[in-house]
Short mmCIF file of C-alpha atoms and ligand atoms in Angstrom, two decimals:
data_model
loop_
_atom_site.label_atom_id
_atom_site.label_comp_id
_atom_site.label_asym_id
_atom_site.label_seq_id
_atom_site.Cartn_x
_atom_site.Cartn_y
_atom_site.Cartn_z
CA UNK A 299 -13.02 -7.70 12.38
CA UNK A 300 -12.78 -5.19 9.56
CA UNK A 301 -11.79 -1.53 9.59
CA UNK A 302 -12.90 0.95 6.94
CA UNK A 303 -9.74 2.89 6.12
CA UNK A 304 -10.67 6.38 4.87
CA UNK A 305 -8.24 5.90 1.98
CA UNK A 306 -8.29 2.18 1.15
CA UNK A 307 -11.85 1.17 2.04
CA UNK A 308 -13.05 -1.79 4.10
CA UNK A 309 -10.08 -3.98 5.01
CA UNK A 310 -9.41 -7.11 7.02
CA UNK A 311 -7.85 -6.61 10.45
CA UNK A 312 -4.73 -8.54 9.39
CA UNK A 313 -3.64 -5.46 7.42
CA UNK A 314 -3.51 -3.31 10.57
CA UNK A 315 -1.29 -2.96 13.63
CA UNK A 316 -2.75 -1.60 16.86
CA UNK A 317 -0.82 0.97 18.85
CA UNK A 318 -3.15 1.25 21.83
CA UNK A 319 -5.25 4.03 23.26
CA UNK A 320 -5.30 7.28 21.29
CA UNK A 321 -3.74 9.06 24.28
CA UNK A 322 -0.61 9.55 22.19
CA UNK A 323 -2.51 12.36 20.43
CA UNK A 324 -2.84 14.27 23.71
CA UNK A 325 0.73 14.72 24.83
CA UNK A 326 1.05 17.00 27.86
CA UNK A 327 2.98 20.27 27.60
CA UNK A 328 6.67 19.87 28.51
CA UNK A 329 6.08 21.74 31.78
CA UNK A 330 2.79 19.98 32.66
CA UNK A 331 4.35 18.37 35.72
CA UNK A 332 5.27 14.87 36.91
CA UNK A 333 1.70 13.80 37.56
CA UNK A 334 0.47 14.62 34.06
CA UNK A 335 3.52 12.99 32.47
CA UNK A 336 3.25 9.92 34.70
CA UNK A 337 -0.39 9.49 33.66
CA UNK A 338 0.43 10.02 30.00
CA UNK A 339 3.25 7.49 29.99
CA UNK A 340 2.01 4.80 32.35
CA UNK A 341 -1.69 4.93 33.23
CA UNK A 342 -4.28 3.38 30.96
CA UNK A 343 -8.00 2.71 31.22
CA UNK A 344 -9.29 -0.74 30.32
CA UNK A 345 -12.81 0.19 29.27
CA UNK A 346 -15.66 -2.26 28.69
CA UNK A 347 -17.44 -0.29 26.01
CA UNK A 348 -16.51 2.56 23.72
CA UNK A 349 -12.83 3.46 23.43
CA UNK A 350 -10.63 5.32 20.98
CA UNK A 351 -7.43 3.73 19.69
CA UNK A 352 -4.67 4.29 17.17
CA UNK A 353 -4.30 1.74 14.39
CA UNK A 354 -1.66 1.75 11.68
CA UNK A 355 -2.61 0.57 8.21
CA UNK A 356 0.67 -1.29 7.95
CA UNK A 357 -0.08 -3.50 4.98
CA UNK A 358 -2.11 -0.80 3.26
CA UNK A 359 -1.64 2.93 2.77
CA UNK A 360 0.58 3.40 5.83
CA UNK A 361 -1.74 5.94 7.46
CA UNK A 362 -2.33 6.24 11.19
CA UNK A 363 -6.02 5.92 11.97
CA UNK A 364 -8.02 7.04 14.97
CA UNK A 365 -10.55 4.27 15.49
CA UNK A 366 -13.49 4.53 17.87
CA UNK A 367 -14.81 1.08 18.71
CA UNK A 368 -16.84 -0.83 21.27
CA UNK A 369 -14.82 -3.48 23.12
CA UNK A 370 -18.00 -5.35 24.12
CA UNK A 371 -19.78 -5.57 20.77
CA UNK A 372 -16.69 -5.16 18.51
CA UNK A 373 -18.57 -2.48 16.57
CA UNK A 374 -16.35 0.02 14.79
CA UNK A 375 -18.09 3.36 15.32
CA UNK A 376 -15.75 5.83 13.63
CA UNK A 377 -12.49 5.84 11.66
CA UNK A 378 -10.55 8.98 10.81
CA UNK A 379 -7.10 9.81 9.50
CA UNK A 380 -5.07 10.99 12.47
CA UNK A 381 -3.64 13.91 10.53
CA UNK A 382 -7.13 15.30 9.86
CA UNK A 383 -7.87 15.50 13.56
CA UNK A 384 -4.60 16.80 14.95
CA UNK A 385 -4.01 20.49 15.33
CA UNK A 386 -0.43 21.30 14.54
CA UNK A 387 1.52 24.25 15.79
CA UNK A 388 4.76 25.57 14.41
CA UNK A 389 6.49 24.10 17.46
CA UNK A 390 5.56 20.60 16.20
CA UNK B 9 37.47 -2.97 -14.02
CA UNK B 10 35.72 -6.29 -13.68
CA UNK B 11 32.67 -6.56 -15.82
CA UNK B 12 29.71 -7.44 -13.60
CA UNK B 13 26.51 -9.03 -14.76
CA UNK B 14 23.35 -7.27 -13.58
CA UNK B 15 20.66 -9.61 -12.32
CA UNK B 16 16.99 -8.68 -12.27
CA UNK B 17 15.05 -9.27 -9.03
CA UNK B 18 13.30 -12.36 -10.39
CA UNK B 19 16.16 -13.50 -12.64
CA UNK B 20 15.51 -16.97 -14.11
CA UNK B 21 12.32 -17.41 -12.06
CA UNK B 22 9.83 -16.30 -14.70
CA UNK B 23 7.97 -16.55 -17.06
CA UNK B 24 5.68 -19.26 -15.77
CA UNK B 25 2.52 -20.24 -17.62
CA UNK B 26 -0.02 -22.52 -15.97
CA UNK B 27 -3.60 -22.99 -17.14
CA UNK B 28 -3.88 -19.88 -19.28
CA UNK B 29 -2.32 -17.55 -16.74
CA UNK B 30 1.22 -16.23 -17.24
CA UNK B 31 3.44 -14.77 -14.55
CA UNK B 32 6.30 -12.65 -15.84
CA UNK B 33 8.75 -10.10 -14.59
CA UNK B 34 8.80 -6.53 -15.79
CA UNK B 35 12.04 -4.61 -15.39
CA UNK B 36 11.25 -0.89 -15.48
CA UNK B 37 14.01 1.56 -16.28
CA UNK B 38 13.30 3.37 -13.02
CA UNK B 39 10.85 3.50 -10.13
CA UNK B 40 10.59 6.78 -8.22
CA UNK B 41 8.47 7.44 -5.15
CA UNK B 42 6.80 10.85 -5.42
CA UNK B 43 5.66 12.36 -2.12
CA UNK B 44 4.17 15.84 -2.64
CA UNK B 45 5.07 18.51 -0.10
CA UNK B 46 2.20 19.94 1.98
CA UNK B 47 -0.26 21.74 -0.29
CA UNK B 48 1.71 20.82 -3.43
CA UNK B 49 -0.38 17.89 -4.70
CA UNK B 50 -2.03 19.85 -7.52
CA UNK B 51 1.20 21.53 -8.55
CA UNK B 52 2.96 18.17 -8.66
CA UNK B 53 0.20 16.73 -10.82
CA UNK B 54 0.54 19.65 -13.24
CA UNK B 55 4.32 19.23 -13.35
CA UNK B 56 3.92 15.51 -14.03
CA UNK B 57 1.53 16.29 -16.88
CA UNK B 58 3.98 18.75 -18.33
CA UNK B 59 7.01 16.49 -17.99
CA UNK B 60 5.65 13.00 -18.63
CA UNK B 61 2.06 13.38 -19.86
CA UNK B 62 0.20 11.85 -16.91
CA UNK B 63 -1.57 13.10 -13.79
CA UNK B 64 -0.72 12.21 -10.21
CA UNK B 65 -3.08 9.35 -9.30
CA UNK B 66 -5.42 9.76 -6.35
CA UNK B 67 -5.91 7.01 -3.75
CA UNK B 68 -6.49 3.55 -5.23
CA UNK B 69 -5.83 4.64 -8.80
CA UNK B 70 -3.12 4.52 -11.46
CA UNK B 71 -2.47 6.77 -14.46
CA UNK B 72 -0.62 6.15 -17.69
CA UNK B 73 1.07 7.92 -20.56
CA UNK B 74 3.07 6.64 -23.53
CA UNK B 75 6.30 6.71 -21.55
CA UNK B 76 5.30 6.25 -17.90
CA UNK B 77 2.73 5.01 -15.50
CA UNK B 78 2.08 6.23 -11.98
CA UNK B 79 0.60 3.99 -9.31
CA UNK B 80 -0.78 5.24 -6.02
CA UNK B 81 1.29 3.55 -3.34
CA UNK B 82 0.08 4.96 -0.04
CA UNK B 83 -0.80 8.07 1.90
CA UNK B 84 0.50 11.02 -0.16
CA UNK B 85 2.69 8.75 -2.25
CA UNK B 86 2.79 7.43 -5.80
CA UNK B 87 5.34 5.38 -7.74
CA UNK B 88 6.40 6.79 -11.08
CA UNK B 89 7.46 3.88 -13.27
CA UNK B 90 9.35 4.31 -16.53
CA UNK B 91 12.38 6.37 -17.57
CA UNK B 92 13.97 8.39 -14.73
CA UNK B 93 11.79 11.28 -13.49
CA UNK B 94 12.27 14.86 -14.67
CA UNK B 95 14.21 16.95 -12.15
CA UNK B 96 11.44 19.62 -12.05
CA UNK B 97 9.24 17.24 -10.08
CA UNK B 98 11.51 17.79 -7.08
CA UNK B 99 10.22 21.37 -6.79
CA UNK B 100 6.90 20.06 -5.54
CA UNK B 101 7.68 16.73 -3.96
CA UNK B 102 10.25 14.49 -2.42
CA UNK B 103 11.48 12.20 -5.18
CA UNK B 104 13.11 9.01 -3.96
CA UNK B 105 14.74 6.44 -6.23
CA UNK B 106 13.20 3.03 -5.58
CA UNK B 107 14.41 1.33 -8.75
CA UNK B 108 16.25 -1.54 -7.13
CA UNK B 109 13.91 -1.95 -4.17
CA UNK B 110 11.01 -3.75 -5.83
CA UNK B 111 10.26 -6.72 -8.02
CA UNK B 112 7.54 -5.95 -10.57
CA UNK B 113 5.53 -9.01 -11.60
CA UNK B 114 2.65 -9.16 -14.03
CA UNK B 115 -0.04 -11.77 -13.92
CA UNK B 116 -1.84 -12.03 -17.21
CA UNK B 117 -4.64 -14.12 -18.66
CA UNK B 118 -8.16 -15.22 -17.92
CA UNK B 119 -8.58 -15.98 -14.24
CA UNK B 120 -5.84 -13.83 -12.70
CA UNK B 121 -8.39 -12.87 -10.03
CA UNK B 122 -8.83 -16.53 -9.03
CA UNK B 123 -5.08 -16.84 -8.52
CA UNK B 124 -4.84 -13.68 -6.45
CA UNK B 125 -7.96 -14.57 -4.44
CA UNK B 126 -5.87 -17.34 -2.87
CA UNK B 127 -3.24 -14.91 -1.66
CA UNK B 128 -4.73 -11.51 -0.95
CA UNK B 129 -7.56 -10.44 1.38
CA UNK B 130 -9.00 -7.83 -0.99
CA UNK B 131 -11.46 -8.33 -3.84
CA UNK B 132 -9.51 -7.94 -7.08
CA UNK B 133 -12.31 -9.15 -9.36
CA UNK B 134 -13.08 -6.98 -12.37
CA UNK B 135 -16.34 -5.65 -10.94
CA UNK B 136 -14.60 -3.90 -8.04
CA UNK B 137 -10.99 -3.67 -9.21
CA UNK B 138 -11.26 -2.16 -12.68
CA UNK B 139 -8.71 -1.08 -15.25
CA UNK B 140 -6.87 1.93 -13.81
CA UNK B 141 -7.42 0.82 -10.21
CA UNK B 142 -4.60 0.30 -7.73
CA UNK B 143 -4.42 -0.92 -4.14
CA UNK B 144 -2.04 -1.53 -1.28
CA UNK B 145 -2.64 -4.83 0.45
CA UNK B 146 -1.02 -8.18 1.19
CA UNK B 147 0.24 -10.95 -1.08
CA UNK B 148 0.44 -13.77 1.44
CA UNK B 149 2.44 -12.14 4.22
CA UNK B 150 4.12 -9.61 1.95
CA UNK B 151 3.16 -5.95 1.66
CA UNK B 152 2.30 -5.41 -1.99
CA UNK B 153 1.16 -2.84 -4.54
CA UNK B 154 -1.49 -4.04 -6.99
CA UNK B 155 -2.56 -2.28 -10.19
CA UNK B 156 -4.78 -3.36 -13.05
CA UNK B 157 -3.42 -1.77 -16.21
CA UNK B 158 -5.42 -3.95 -18.61
CA UNK B 159 -8.58 -6.03 -18.36
CA UNK B 160 -6.76 -9.36 -17.92
CA UNK B 161 -3.53 -8.09 -16.43
CA UNK B 162 -2.63 -7.17 -12.86
CA UNK B 163 0.77 -5.85 -11.84
CA UNK B 164 2.08 -6.91 -8.43
CA UNK B 165 5.01 -5.22 -6.71
CA UNK B 166 6.69 -6.56 -3.57
CA UNK B 167 10.04 -5.82 -1.97
CA UNK B 168 12.91 -7.14 -4.06
CA UNK B 169 14.19 -9.34 -1.22
CA UNK B 170 10.91 -11.26 -1.37
CA UNK B 171 10.93 -11.91 -5.13
CA UNK B 172 11.57 -15.62 -4.83
CA UNK B 173 8.84 -16.10 -2.21
CA UNK B 174 6.38 -14.06 -4.26
CA UNK B 175 7.03 -16.09 -7.41
CA UNK B 176 6.76 -19.34 -5.42
CA UNK B 177 3.47 -18.36 -3.78
CA UNK B 178 1.98 -17.19 -7.08
CA UNK B 179 3.11 -20.36 -8.85
CA UNK B 180 1.49 -22.55 -6.18
CA UNK B 181 -1.74 -20.54 -6.44
CA UNK B 182 -1.66 -20.82 -10.26
CA UNK B 183 -1.25 -24.61 -9.95
CA UNK B 184 -4.15 -24.80 -7.51
CA UNK B 185 -6.49 -22.82 -9.73
CA UNK B 186 -5.52 -24.85 -12.82
CA UNK B 187 -5.98 -28.14 -10.94
CA UNK B 188 -9.41 -27.13 -9.80
CA UNK B 189 -10.41 -26.07 -13.32
CA UNK B 190 -9.29 -29.40 -14.80
CA UNK B 191 -11.16 -31.32 -12.09
CA UNK B 192 -14.49 -29.84 -13.21
ZN1 ZN C 112 -5.37 2.52 4.26
#
């Protein structure tokens, strides 16, 4: 498998470390309630098909990447720098 | 006070010449990581030009002046290599001294790409990795910074603690390439 890093170009999977589902980009508000926080911390889908994950370009530029890929075909559909897609507020 | 002898990261391990390729150690006066503050990339580049005569390199590139070179080393980061950086640079970026953290090796001669092809997953041949190009990737299992500052010369940086392993791996690869060439 190869991932096209937006900075480094097409790279072998051995340069990357997977974090898991991109849910970490959607952290609930502090007062969202136990159910929302329980789901955020503990519940994960295991999709057969398209999913979005976080990958770290550990042996490359060090960027966090948001990778959309198909778990059935292993196609990589989209790769973006996480920081380009995350809205920041002053509270962050 | 006791007089202590400074050792370089690859002390007594290089130079090594095998089959027209030479591996040697470069000991820069200083290595500084430059990490521009948000929105300050252009201002940092201008300050670098003013102070040391070179621009801040973009991703996968290196720049050079008479006194310094700068090698892109990751997301929003470049290594300034040469005499210690001018203090004005700190107006626009975090400047972190990395001088003793890296071993800087140069691989020079015809066929350096063949040696590195045995150790790194990226294509460092001249057609895709030209003079002035830089890359972050792996040398064996080690995170490395590669830069081609001349047609037949590639600079390789790995963490200082891995200097001996890096030299060993490169030497084995050099032997393998030379053996194959002499078998033809
Ligand atoms: Zn990258």
